[in-house]
Amino acid sequence: MEHKEVIVRFDKVSFKYGDKVILNEATFSVRKKAKMTIMGQNGAGKSTIFKMIMGALKPDKGNIFINESLKIGIAEQMVPRHKLELTILEYFESAFKDKYYGIEKKIHELLDVVHLEVPLDKLVKDLSGGQKSRLLLAYALIQDPDILLLDEPTNNLDIVGISHLILFLMEYKKTVIVISHDADFLNSFTDGVLNLDVHTHKVDQFVGDYYSVVEEIAAEIERQRLVNSRIEKSIKDRFEKVNKLGGKSVAMRKLANKVRTDIQEDRESMVDVRKEDKTIPEFNIPTQHTPGEVMFLNSVEILKDHKPVTKNVEYHLFRGDRLIIKGPNGIGKSTLLKSILAGKGVKMGENVRVGYYSQDFSELDFNDTAFNSMVSVMPEMDKSKIFAAAGRFMLSGEMLENKVESLSDGQKGLLCYARFMLQEPGILIMDEPSNHINFRHLPVIAKAINEYKGVLIIVSHNEEFISQIKIQQELDLEAI
C-alpha cells in the first residue's frame, strides 16, 4: 500500500469564539490525495476547521502544519453577499489578485466540468440555488487547488447535479475534504472521517467509508457505556461495604478509607463517553386561522434559454393544501417563490401571515440578534414562548443574545423553524427546507411540515425528505 505524505496536520489545536470552546486539543492529519469527510453536530466546529486550513483563523493553542507549496481552494455553502451583484466573469476574476489572461476560456472549460451553462455577463444573484452550487465548485477549481474544501456541496443540487458531482469527486486526483449532511453522497467516495464532538470538543479520526465509520462510532459508544456500567456497579457494591464497615475499629476505619480512595480512582478512570448527536424533539407549527381561499396563483415566470417567459396557471389553494413546485436547476423555482412573496401573479387572503424558508436565509436580518429575529415574527410578544421555542431547537440563551450572522448555517436553519412556531403562519413557502439541517433532525422536521394545517408551497430536491410529506398538487415548470 502506497504511503502518502501528510499535507495537513493539526497538533493539539484549541480554539474559542469568545468564551465558547470550539476545539480542545484537536489532533488529526490528512494525507495527499485523501478524500476526507468532516462530520459533527451543528456548531461542533466543522466550518472553523475549514477557516483554519484556509488561514482565516489562528488557533489559541497548538500548531497547524500545512505544506506551504500547496494551493487551497474552497467551495463555500453560499456565494458571499458582496459578490452577488458581480457578473459571472467578474466573480471568477475576483479569485485572483493579478489579471488572468485567457480567463474566459478557462471559465467555459470549468463550467462544462460542473455542467453549468450560463452567459458570462449574467449576474451571480440571478442564478438559481443549484446553479450557484455548481458555480461555487467551479470558482474553487479555477484556482487549481491541491487541497479542495467543499462545504455542503450538494445543497440545492438536483439528482443529476449530485450524480455529476459524485463522478467528478471519484475521479478527482487531488486531496478533498468535505463537510456534508448527505450520508449517501459521502459514502460514495470518502475514505476517511474526522468526527467532531460538540460536547468534548475533540476530533477522532477514522479510516473507512462513511457508513462503516458511523457503525464503528456507534459500537465504540456502546463499549464505553459497558465499561462505565461495570465501574458504576463496582462503585455501588463497595459503597455498601463501606457503610457496613462504619467506624467499629481503627482497622475498619482504615479499610473504609482505602475503599473510598479506590472508588475515587475508579471514578476518575471512567471513560469519557462520546455523546451522540442530539435530535430535536417533535414540534408543531401552529396555523393562523384563514377562512376561505388563502391563495390564488394565476401566473408564473420561468426561464427558458436564460430569458423570462410568463405562463398562465390556475391554482386555488385553501387551508391544508400542499403544492410542490418541480423543475430542473435554473428554470426559476426559487425566483417563483420570491415573486409569490412579493405578490406577483398571485392573490392572497387579507392579513395572511407568510412563513418563508429560503436557500440563503435572505429572510433573516444577519445584523439582528437571534432573540430579536424571533420577536419580529410574533403576532404578540411573549418571552416565555421565545425561550421555549429556542430550547426545542437547541438554541441556548447565549446564542439568542448573539447576532444571527454568528450562528452556524445549521443553527440559522433551526432558527427559521423556531420562528415558524412563534409566527403561526397561514402560508408556508419553503425553498429546500432540508438544506443546512443535520440529517438526524430531518425526520422530525418532515413530520412537523406534514402535520402543518395551513397552505404549503415547497421546492425540494431531497426525495427522501419530500416522500415523508403528503403532497396533493404539483406544478412542473418544465411541463407548462
Coordinates of C-alpha atoms in Angstrom, one line a residue:
M1 CA 0.0 0.0 0.0
E2 CA 1.4 3.4 -1.0
H3 CA 2.3 5.6 2.0
K4 CA 1.3 9.1 1.0
E5 CA 2.8 12.2 2.8
V6 CA 0.9 14.1 5.4
I7 CA 0.0 17.6 3.9
V8 CA -2.3 18.9 6.7
R9 CA -1.7 18.2 10.4
F10 CA -3.5 19.7 13.5
D11 CA -1.4 19.1 16.7
K12 CA -3.4 19.7 19.9
V13 CA -5.2 22.7 18.4
S14 CA -7.6 24.6 20.8
F15 CA -9.9 27.5 19.8
K16 CA -12.6 29.6 21.3
Y17 CA -15.1 32.1 20.0
G18 CA -15.3 34.4 23.0
D19 CA -15.9 32.2 25.9
K20 CA -17.3 29.4 23.8
V21 CA -14.9 26.4 23.4
I22 CA -15.0 25.1 19.8
L23 CA -11.9 22.9 19.7
N24 CA -10.0 21.4 22.6
E25 CA -6.6 19.9 21.7
A26 CA -7.8 18.6 18.4
T27 CA -5.3 16.4 16.7
F28 CA -5.6 14.8 13.2
S29 CA -3.8 14.6 9.9
V30 CA -4.7 14.4 6.2
R31 CA -2.6 12.7 3.6
K32 CA -2.0 13.6 0.0
K33 CA -4.9 12.5 -2.4
A34 CA -7.2 11.6 0.6
K35 CA -10.9 12.0 0.3
M36 CA -12.0 13.0 3.9
T37 CA -15.3 13.8 5.5
I38 CA -15.8 16.1 8.5
M39 CA -18.8 15.1 10.4
G40 CA -20.3 16.5 13.6
Q41 CA -23.4 18.3 15.1
N42 CA -24.3 21.8 14.2
G43 CA -21.9 24.2 16.0
A44 CA -19.2 21.5 16.6
G45 CA -16.6 23.4 14.7
K46 CA -16.6 21.9 11.1
S47 CA -16.5 25.3 9.4
T48 CA -14.0 26.5 11.9
I49 CA -11.6 23.8 10.8
F50 CA -12.0 24.9 7.2
K51 CA -11.3 28.5 8.2
M52 CA -8.1 27.4 10.0
I53 CA -6.9 25.4 7.0
M54 CA -7.5 28.5 4.8
G55 CA -5.6 30.6 7.3
A56 CA -8.6 32.9 8.1
L57 CA -8.5 31.8 11.8
K58 CA -5.5 31.1 14.1
P59 CA -5.5 28.6 17.0
D60 CA -5.4 29.8 20.6
K61 CA -3.1 26.9 21.4
G62 CA -1.4 24.1 19.5
N63 CA 0.0 24.1 15.9
I64 CA -1.3 23.7 12.4
F65 CA 1.1 22.4 9.8
I66 CA 0.2 22.7 6.1
N67 CA 2.6 22.1 3.2
E68 CA 3.2 25.7 2.1
S69 CA 3.8 24.7 -1.6
L70 CA 0.2 23.5 -1.9
K71 CA -2.7 25.7 -3.0
I72 CA -6.0 25.5 -1.2
G73 CA -9.4 26.2 -2.8
I74 CA -12.8 26.3 -1.0
A75 CA -16.3 25.9 -2.4
E76 CA -18.4 27.6 0.4
Q77 CA -22.0 26.9 1.1
M78 CA -23.2 30.2 -0.3
V79 CA -21.8 32.9 -2.5
P80 CA -20.7 35.8 -0.3
R81 CA -23.3 38.6 -0.3
H82 CA -20.9 41.3 -1.5
K83 CA -20.3 39.2 -4.7
L84 CA -23.9 38.6 -5.7
E85 CA -24.0 41.8 -7.8
L86 CA -21.0 40.7 -9.9
T87 CA -21.3 39.1 -13.3
I88 CA -20.1 35.5 -13.7
L89 CA -16.9 36.8 -15.3
E90 CA -16.2 39.4 -12.6
Y91 CA -16.9 36.7 -10.0
F92 CA -14.2 34.4 -11.3
E93 CA -11.8 37.3 -11.8
S94 CA -12.2 38.1 -8.1
A95 CA -10.4 34.8 -7.3
F96 CA -7.1 36.3 -8.5
K97 CA -5.0 39.3 -7.4
D98 CA -3.5 39.8 -10.8
K99 CA -5.1 39.8 -14.3
Y100 CA -5.7 36.3 -15.6
Y101 CA -5.2 36.3 -19.4
G102 CA -7.4 33.9 -21.2
I103 CA -9.7 33.5 -18.2
E104 CA -12.9 33.4 -20.3
K105 CA -11.7 30.2 -22.0
K106 CA -10.8 28.6 -18.6
I107 CA -14.2 29.6 -17.2
H108 CA -16.1 27.9 -20.0
E109 CA -14.0 24.7 -19.5
L110 CA -14.8 24.6 -15.8
L111 CA -18.5 25.4 -16.3
D112 CA -18.6 22.4 -18.6
V113 CA -16.9 20.3 -15.9
V114 CA -19.6 21.2 -13.4
H115 CA -22.4 21.0 -16.0
L116 CA -23.4 24.7 -15.9
E117 CA -24.3 26.6 -19.0
V118 CA -24.7 30.4 -18.3
P119 CA -23.6 33.5 -20.1
L120 CA -20.6 35.3 -18.5
D121 CA -22.4 38.6 -18.4
K122 CA -25.2 37.2 -16.2
L123 CA -25.3 38.4 -12.6
V124 CA -24.5 35.9 -9.9
K125 CA -27.6 36.9 -7.9
D126 CA -29.8 35.8 -10.9
L127 CA -28.6 32.2 -10.8
S128 CA -30.8 29.5 -9.1
G129 CA -29.6 27.8 -5.9
G130 CA -28.4 24.7 -7.9
Q131 CA -26.6 26.9 -10.4
K132 CA -24.9 28.8 -7.5
S133 CA -23.7 25.4 -6.0
R134 CA -22.1 24.5 -9.4
L135 CA -20.6 28.0 -9.7
L136 CA -19.0 27.7 -6.2
L137 CA -17.3 24.5 -7.2
A138 CA -16.1 26.0 -10.5
Y139 CA -14.8 29.0 -8.6
A140 CA -12.7 26.7 -6.3
L141 CA -11.4 24.7 -9.3
I142 CA -10.3 27.7 -11.3
Q143 CA -7.7 28.3 -8.6
D144 CA -6.2 24.8 -9.4
P145 CA -6.1 23.7 -5.8
D146 CA -4.1 20.9 -4.4
I147 CA -6.5 20.7 -1.5
L148 CA -10.2 21.2 -2.3
L149 CA -12.5 22.1 0.6
L150 CA -16.2 21.5 0.0
D151 CA -18.8 22.9 2.4
E152 CA -22.2 21.2 1.9
P153 CA -21.7 20.9 -1.9
T154 CA -25.0 19.0 -2.5
N155 CA -27.2 21.8 -1.2
N156 CA -29.7 22.9 -3.9
L157 CA -28.4 20.3 -6.4
D158 CA -30.9 18.1 -8.2
I159 CA -30.3 14.4 -8.7
V160 CA -28.5 14.9 -11.9
G161 CA -26.3 17.5 -10.3
I162 CA -25.4 15.3 -7.4
S163 CA -24.6 12.4 -9.7
H164 CA -22.2 14.6 -11.7
L165 CA -20.6 15.8 -8.5
I166 CA -20.1 12.3 -7.2
L167 CA -18.5 11.2 -10.5
F168 CA -16.2 14.2 -10.5
L169 CA -15.0 13.6 -7.0
M170 CA -14.4 9.9 -7.6
E171 CA -12.2 10.8 -10.5
Y172 CA -10.5 13.8 -8.9
K173 CA -6.8 13.1 -8.4
K174 CA -6.1 15.6 -5.6
T175 CA -7.0 15.9 -1.9
V176 CA -10.6 16.6 -1.0
I177 CA -12.1 17.5 2.4
V178 CA -15.9 17.6 2.6
I179 CA -18.5 18.9 5.1
S180 CA -21.9 17.4 4.3
H181 CA -25.0 16.0 6.0
D182 CA -25.9 13.9 2.9
A183 CA -24.9 10.4 4.1
D184 CA -25.4 8.6 0.7
F185 CA -23.3 11.2 -1.1
L186 CA -20.5 11.0 1.5
N187 CA -20.4 7.2 1.4
S188 CA -19.9 7.1 -2.4
F189 CA -16.4 8.5 -2.4
T190 CA -14.8 9.2 1.0
D191 CA -12.1 7.0 2.5
G192 CA -11.8 8.6 6.0
V193 CA -13.8 10.6 8.5
L194 CA -12.9 13.3 11.1
N195 CA -15.6 13.1 13.7
L196 CA -16.1 16.3 15.9
D197 CA -17.8 16.0 19.2
V198 CA -19.8 19.2 20.2
H199 CA -19.6 18.2 23.9
T200 CA -16.0 17.2 24.4
H201 CA -14.7 19.5 21.5
K202 CA -12.3 16.7 20.5
V203 CA -11.7 15.2 17.0
D204 CA -11.5 11.5 16.4
Q205 CA -10.0 10.2 13.1
F206 CA -11.3 7.1 11.4
V207 CA -10.3 5.2 8.2
G208 CA -13.0 3.7 6.0
D209 CA -16.2 4.7 4.1
Y210 CA -18.8 6.8 5.8
Y211 CA -21.3 4.2 6.8
S212 CA -18.6 1.9 8.2
V213 CA -17.3 4.7 10.3
V214 CA -20.8 5.6 11.6
E215 CA -21.2 2.0 12.7
E216 CA -17.7 2.0 14.3
I217 CA -18.5 5.1 16.3
A218 CA -21.8 3.6 17.5
A219 CA -20.1 0.4 18.5
E220 CA -17.4 2.4 20.4
I221 CA -20.0 4.4 22.3
E222 CA -21.7 1.1 23.4
R223 CA -18.3 -0.3 24.5
Q224 CA -17.6 2.8 26.5
R225 CA -21.0 2.6 28.1
L226 CA -20.5 -1.0 29.1
V227 CA -17.1 -0.2 30.7
N228 CA -18.7 2.7 32.7
S229 CA -21.6 0.5 33.7
R230 CA -19.3 -2.2 35.2
I231 CA -17.3 0.5 37.1
E232 CA -20.5 2.1 38.4
K233 CA -21.8 -1.3 39.6
S234 CA -18.5 -2.0 41.4
I235 CA -18.6 1.5 43.0
K236 CA -22.1 0.9 44.2
D237 CA -21.1 -2.5 45.7
R238 CA -18.1 -1.0 47.5
F239 CA -20.2 1.9 48.9
E240 CA -22.5 -0.6 50.5
K241 CA -19.4 -2.4 52.0
V242 CA -18.1 1.0 53.3
N243 CA -21.4 1.7 55.0
K244 CA -21.3 -1.7 56.7
L245 CA -17.7 -1.3 57.8
G246 CA -18.6 2.0 59.5
G247 CA -16.3 3.1 62.4
K248 CA -16.3 -0.1 64.5
S249 CA -12.5 -0.1 64.9
V250 CA -9.3 1.7 63.8
A251 CA -8.6 -1.2 61.3
M252 CA -12.1 -1.0 59.9
R253 CA -11.9 2.8 59.5
K254 CA -8.5 2.4 57.7
L255 CA -10.1 -0.2 55.4
A256 CA -13.1 2.1 54.8
N257 CA -10.8 5.0 53.8
K258 CA -8.8 2.7 51.4
V259 CA -12.1 1.6 49.7
R260 CA -13.1 5.3 49.4
T261 CA -9.7 6.1 47.8
D262 CA -10.2 3.2 45.4
I263 CA -13.7 4.3 44.5
Q264 CA -12.4 7.9 43.7
E265 CA -9.6 6.4 41.4
D266 CA -12.2 4.3 39.6
R267 CA -14.4 7.3 39.1
E268 CA -11.5 9.2 37.5
S269 CA -10.8 6.2 35.3
M270 CA -14.3 6.1 33.9
V271 CA -14.3 6.6 30.1
D272 CA -15.4 10.0 28.8
V273 CA -18.3 8.6 26.7
R274 CA -18.8 10.4 23.4
K275 CA -22.3 11.8 23.4
E276 CA -24.2 11.0 20.3
D277 CA -25.7 13.9 18.3
K278 CA -28.9 15.0 19.9
T279 CA -32.1 15.1 17.9
I280 CA -34.6 17.9 18.3
P281 CA -37.8 16.8 19.9
E282 CA -41.0 16.7 17.9
F283 CA -42.7 20.0 17.4
N284 CA -45.7 21.5 15.6
I285 CA -46.1 24.7 13.6
P286 CA -49.3 26.4 14.7
T287 CA -51.5 27.7 11.9
Q288 CA -53.2 31.1 11.5
H289 CA -56.9 30.9 11.1
T290 CA -57.5 31.6 7.4
P291 CA -61.1 31.1 6.2
G292 CA -62.0 30.7 2.5
E293 CA -59.5 30.8 -0.3
V294 CA -56.0 31.5 1.1
M295 CA -54.2 32.0 -2.2
F296 CA -54.9 32.1 -5.9
L297 CA -51.8 31.6 -8.2
N298 CA -52.7 32.7 -11.7
S299 CA -49.3 33.2 -13.5
V300 CA -45.7 32.2 -13.2
E301 CA -42.5 33.4 -14.8
I302 CA -40.0 30.7 -15.9
L303 CA -36.6 30.9 -17.5
K304 CA -36.1 29.4 -21.0
D305 CA -32.7 29.8 -22.7
H306 CA -31.9 32.3 -19.8
K307 CA -34.9 34.5 -20.8
P308 CA -38.0 35.1 -18.7
V309 CA -41.3 33.7 -20.1
T310 CA -44.6 34.2 -18.4
K311 CA -47.2 31.4 -18.3
N312 CA -50.7 31.4 -17.1
V313 CA -51.7 28.9 -14.5
E314 CA -54.7 28.3 -12.1
Y315 CA -54.1 27.1 -8.6
H316 CA -56.7 27.8 -5.9
L317 CA -55.2 27.0 -2.5
F318 CA -57.2 26.6 0.7
R319 CA -56.2 25.8 4.2
G320 CA -54.5 22.4 4.3
D321 CA -53.5 22.4 0.6
R322 CA -49.9 21.4 -0.4
L323 CA -48.3 22.4 -3.7
I324 CA -44.8 21.2 -4.8
I325 CA -43.0 23.1 -7.5
K326 CA -40.8 21.0 -9.7
G327 CA -38.3 21.5 -12.5
P328 CA -34.5 21.3 -13.2
N329 CA -31.9 23.7 -11.7
G330 CA -32.1 27.1 -13.5
I331 CA -35.7 27.1 -14.6
G332 CA -36.7 29.6 -11.9
K333 CA -38.2 27.7 -9.0
S334 CA -36.6 30.0 -6.3
T335 CA -37.4 33.1 -8.4
L336 CA -41.1 32.0 -8.5
L337 CA -41.2 31.6 -4.7
K338 CA -39.8 35.1 -4.2
S339 CA -42.3 36.5 -6.7
I340 CA -45.1 34.9 -4.7
L341 CA -43.8 36.5 -1.6
A342 CA -43.8 39.9 -3.4
G343 CA -47.4 39.3 -4.5
K344 CA -46.6 38.9 -8.2
G345 CA -49.0 36.6 -10.2
V346 CA -50.9 35.8 -7.0
K347 CA -53.8 36.9 -4.9
M348 CA -53.6 36.2 -1.1
G349 CA -56.3 36.4 1.6
E350 CA -56.3 39.5 3.7
N351 CA -53.7 39.7 6.5
V352 CA -52.4 36.2 5.9
R353 CA -49.0 35.7 7.6
V354 CA -46.4 34.0 5.4
G355 CA -43.5 32.0 6.7
Y356 CA -40.5 31.7 4.4
Y357 CA -37.5 29.3 4.4
S358 CA -35.0 30.4 1.8
Q359 CA -31.9 28.7 0.5
D360 CA -29.7 31.6 1.6
F361 CA -31.5 32.8 4.7
S362 CA -32.4 36.1 2.9
E363 CA -35.4 36.3 5.2
L364 CA -33.1 36.8 8.2
D365 CA -31.5 40.0 9.3
F366 CA -27.9 38.9 9.9
N367 CA -27.2 42.1 12.0
D368 CA -30.1 41.4 14.4
T369 CA -29.8 39.2 17.4
A370 CA -31.4 35.8 17.2
F371 CA -33.8 36.9 20.0
N372 CA -35.0 39.9 18.1
S373 CA -35.3 37.8 15.0
M374 CA -37.8 35.6 16.8
V375 CA -39.6 38.6 18.3
S376 CA -40.0 40.2 14.8
V377 CA -42.4 37.4 13.5
M378 CA -44.6 37.1 16.6
P379 CA -48.2 38.4 16.5
E380 CA -47.7 39.2 20.2
M381 CA -44.5 39.4 22.2
D382 CA -44.1 36.6 24.8
K383 CA -40.7 35.9 26.2
S384 CA -41.6 32.5 27.7
K385 CA -42.7 31.3 24.2
I386 CA -39.4 32.6 22.7
F387 CA -37.2 30.7 25.2
A388 CA -39.4 27.6 24.9
A389 CA -39.2 27.5 21.1
A390 CA -35.4 28.3 21.2
G391 CA -34.8 25.4 23.6
R392 CA -36.6 22.9 21.4
F393 CA -34.2 23.8 18.6
M394 CA -31.0 23.7 20.8
L395 CA -30.6 27.5 20.6
S396 CA -29.2 28.5 24.0
G397 CA -29.8 31.8 25.8
E398 CA -26.2 32.8 24.9
M399 CA -26.9 32.2 21.2
L400 CA -30.1 34.3 21.4
E401 CA -28.0 37.3 22.6
N402 CA -25.6 37.0 19.6
K403 CA -26.2 38.3 16.1
V404 CA -27.7 35.9 13.6
E405 CA -24.5 36.1 11.5
S406 CA -22.6 34.4 14.3
L407 CA -24.7 31.2 14.1
S408 CA -23.6 28.3 12.0
D409 CA -25.8 27.7 8.9
G410 CA -27.3 24.7 10.6
Q411 CA -28.3 26.9 13.6
K412 CA -29.7 29.5 11.2
G413 CA -31.9 26.8 9.7
L414 CA -33.1 25.7 13.2
L415 CA -33.8 29.4 14.0
C416 CA -36.1 29.6 11.0
Y417 CA -38.2 26.7 12.3
A418 CA -38.3 28.3 15.8
R419 CA -39.6 31.4 14.1
F420 CA -42.4 29.4 12.4
M421 CA -43.5 28.1 15.8
L422 CA -43.9 31.7 17.0
Q423 CA -45.2 33.2 13.8
E424 CA -48.2 30.8 13.4
P425 CA -48.2 31.4 9.6
G426 CA -51.2 30.8 7.3
I427 CA -48.9 30.0 4.4
L428 CA -45.5 28.3 4.5
I429 CA -43.2 28.9 1.5
M430 CA -40.2 26.6 1.7
D431 CA -37.2 26.6 -0.7
E432 CA -35.1 23.5 0.0
P433 CA -36.2 23.3 3.7
S434 CA -33.8 20.3 4.4
N435 CA -30.7 22.5 3.4
H436 CA -28.2 23.1 6.2
I437 CA -30.0 20.8 8.6
N438 CA -28.3 17.9 10.4
F439 CA -29.7 14.6 8.9
R440 CA -30.8 13.5 12.4
H441 CA -33.3 16.3 12.6
L442 CA -34.9 15.8 9.2
P443 CA -37.5 13.2 10.0
V444 CA -38.7 15.4 12.9
I445 CA -38.9 18.4 10.6
A446 CA -40.6 16.5 7.8
K447 CA -43.3 15.3 10.4
A448 CA -43.9 18.8 11.5
I449 CA -44.3 20.1 8.0
N450 CA -46.6 17.2 7.1
E451 CA -48.8 18.0 10.1
Y452 CA -48.9 21.7 9.3
K453 CA -52.6 22.7 8.7
G454 CA -52.0 25.8 6.5
V455 CA -51.1 26.2 2.8
L456 CA -47.7 24.7 2.0
I457 CA -45.8 25.6 -1.2
I458 CA -42.5 23.7 -1.3
V459 CA -39.4 23.2 -3.5
S460 CA -37.1 20.3 -2.6
H461 CA -34.7 18.0 -4.4
N462 CA -34.3 15.8 -1.4
E463 CA -36.5 12.9 -2.4
E464 CA -36.3 11.0 0.9
F465 CA -37.3 14.1 2.8
I466 CA -40.2 15.1 0.5
S467 CA -41.5 11.5 0.5
Q468 CA -42.4 12.0 4.1
I469 CA -44.8 14.9 3.3
K470 CA -48.2 14.2 1.7
I471 CA -48.4 16.4 -1.4
Q472 CA -51.8 16.9 -3.2
Q473 CA -50.8 19.2 -6.1
E474 CA -47.8 19.6 -8.4
L475 CA -46.6 22.4 -10.6
D476 CA -43.9 21.2 -13.0
L477 CA -42.3 24.3 -14.5
E478 CA -40.7 22.3 -17.3
A479 CA -44.1 20.9 -18.5
I480 CA -46.1 24.1 -18.7

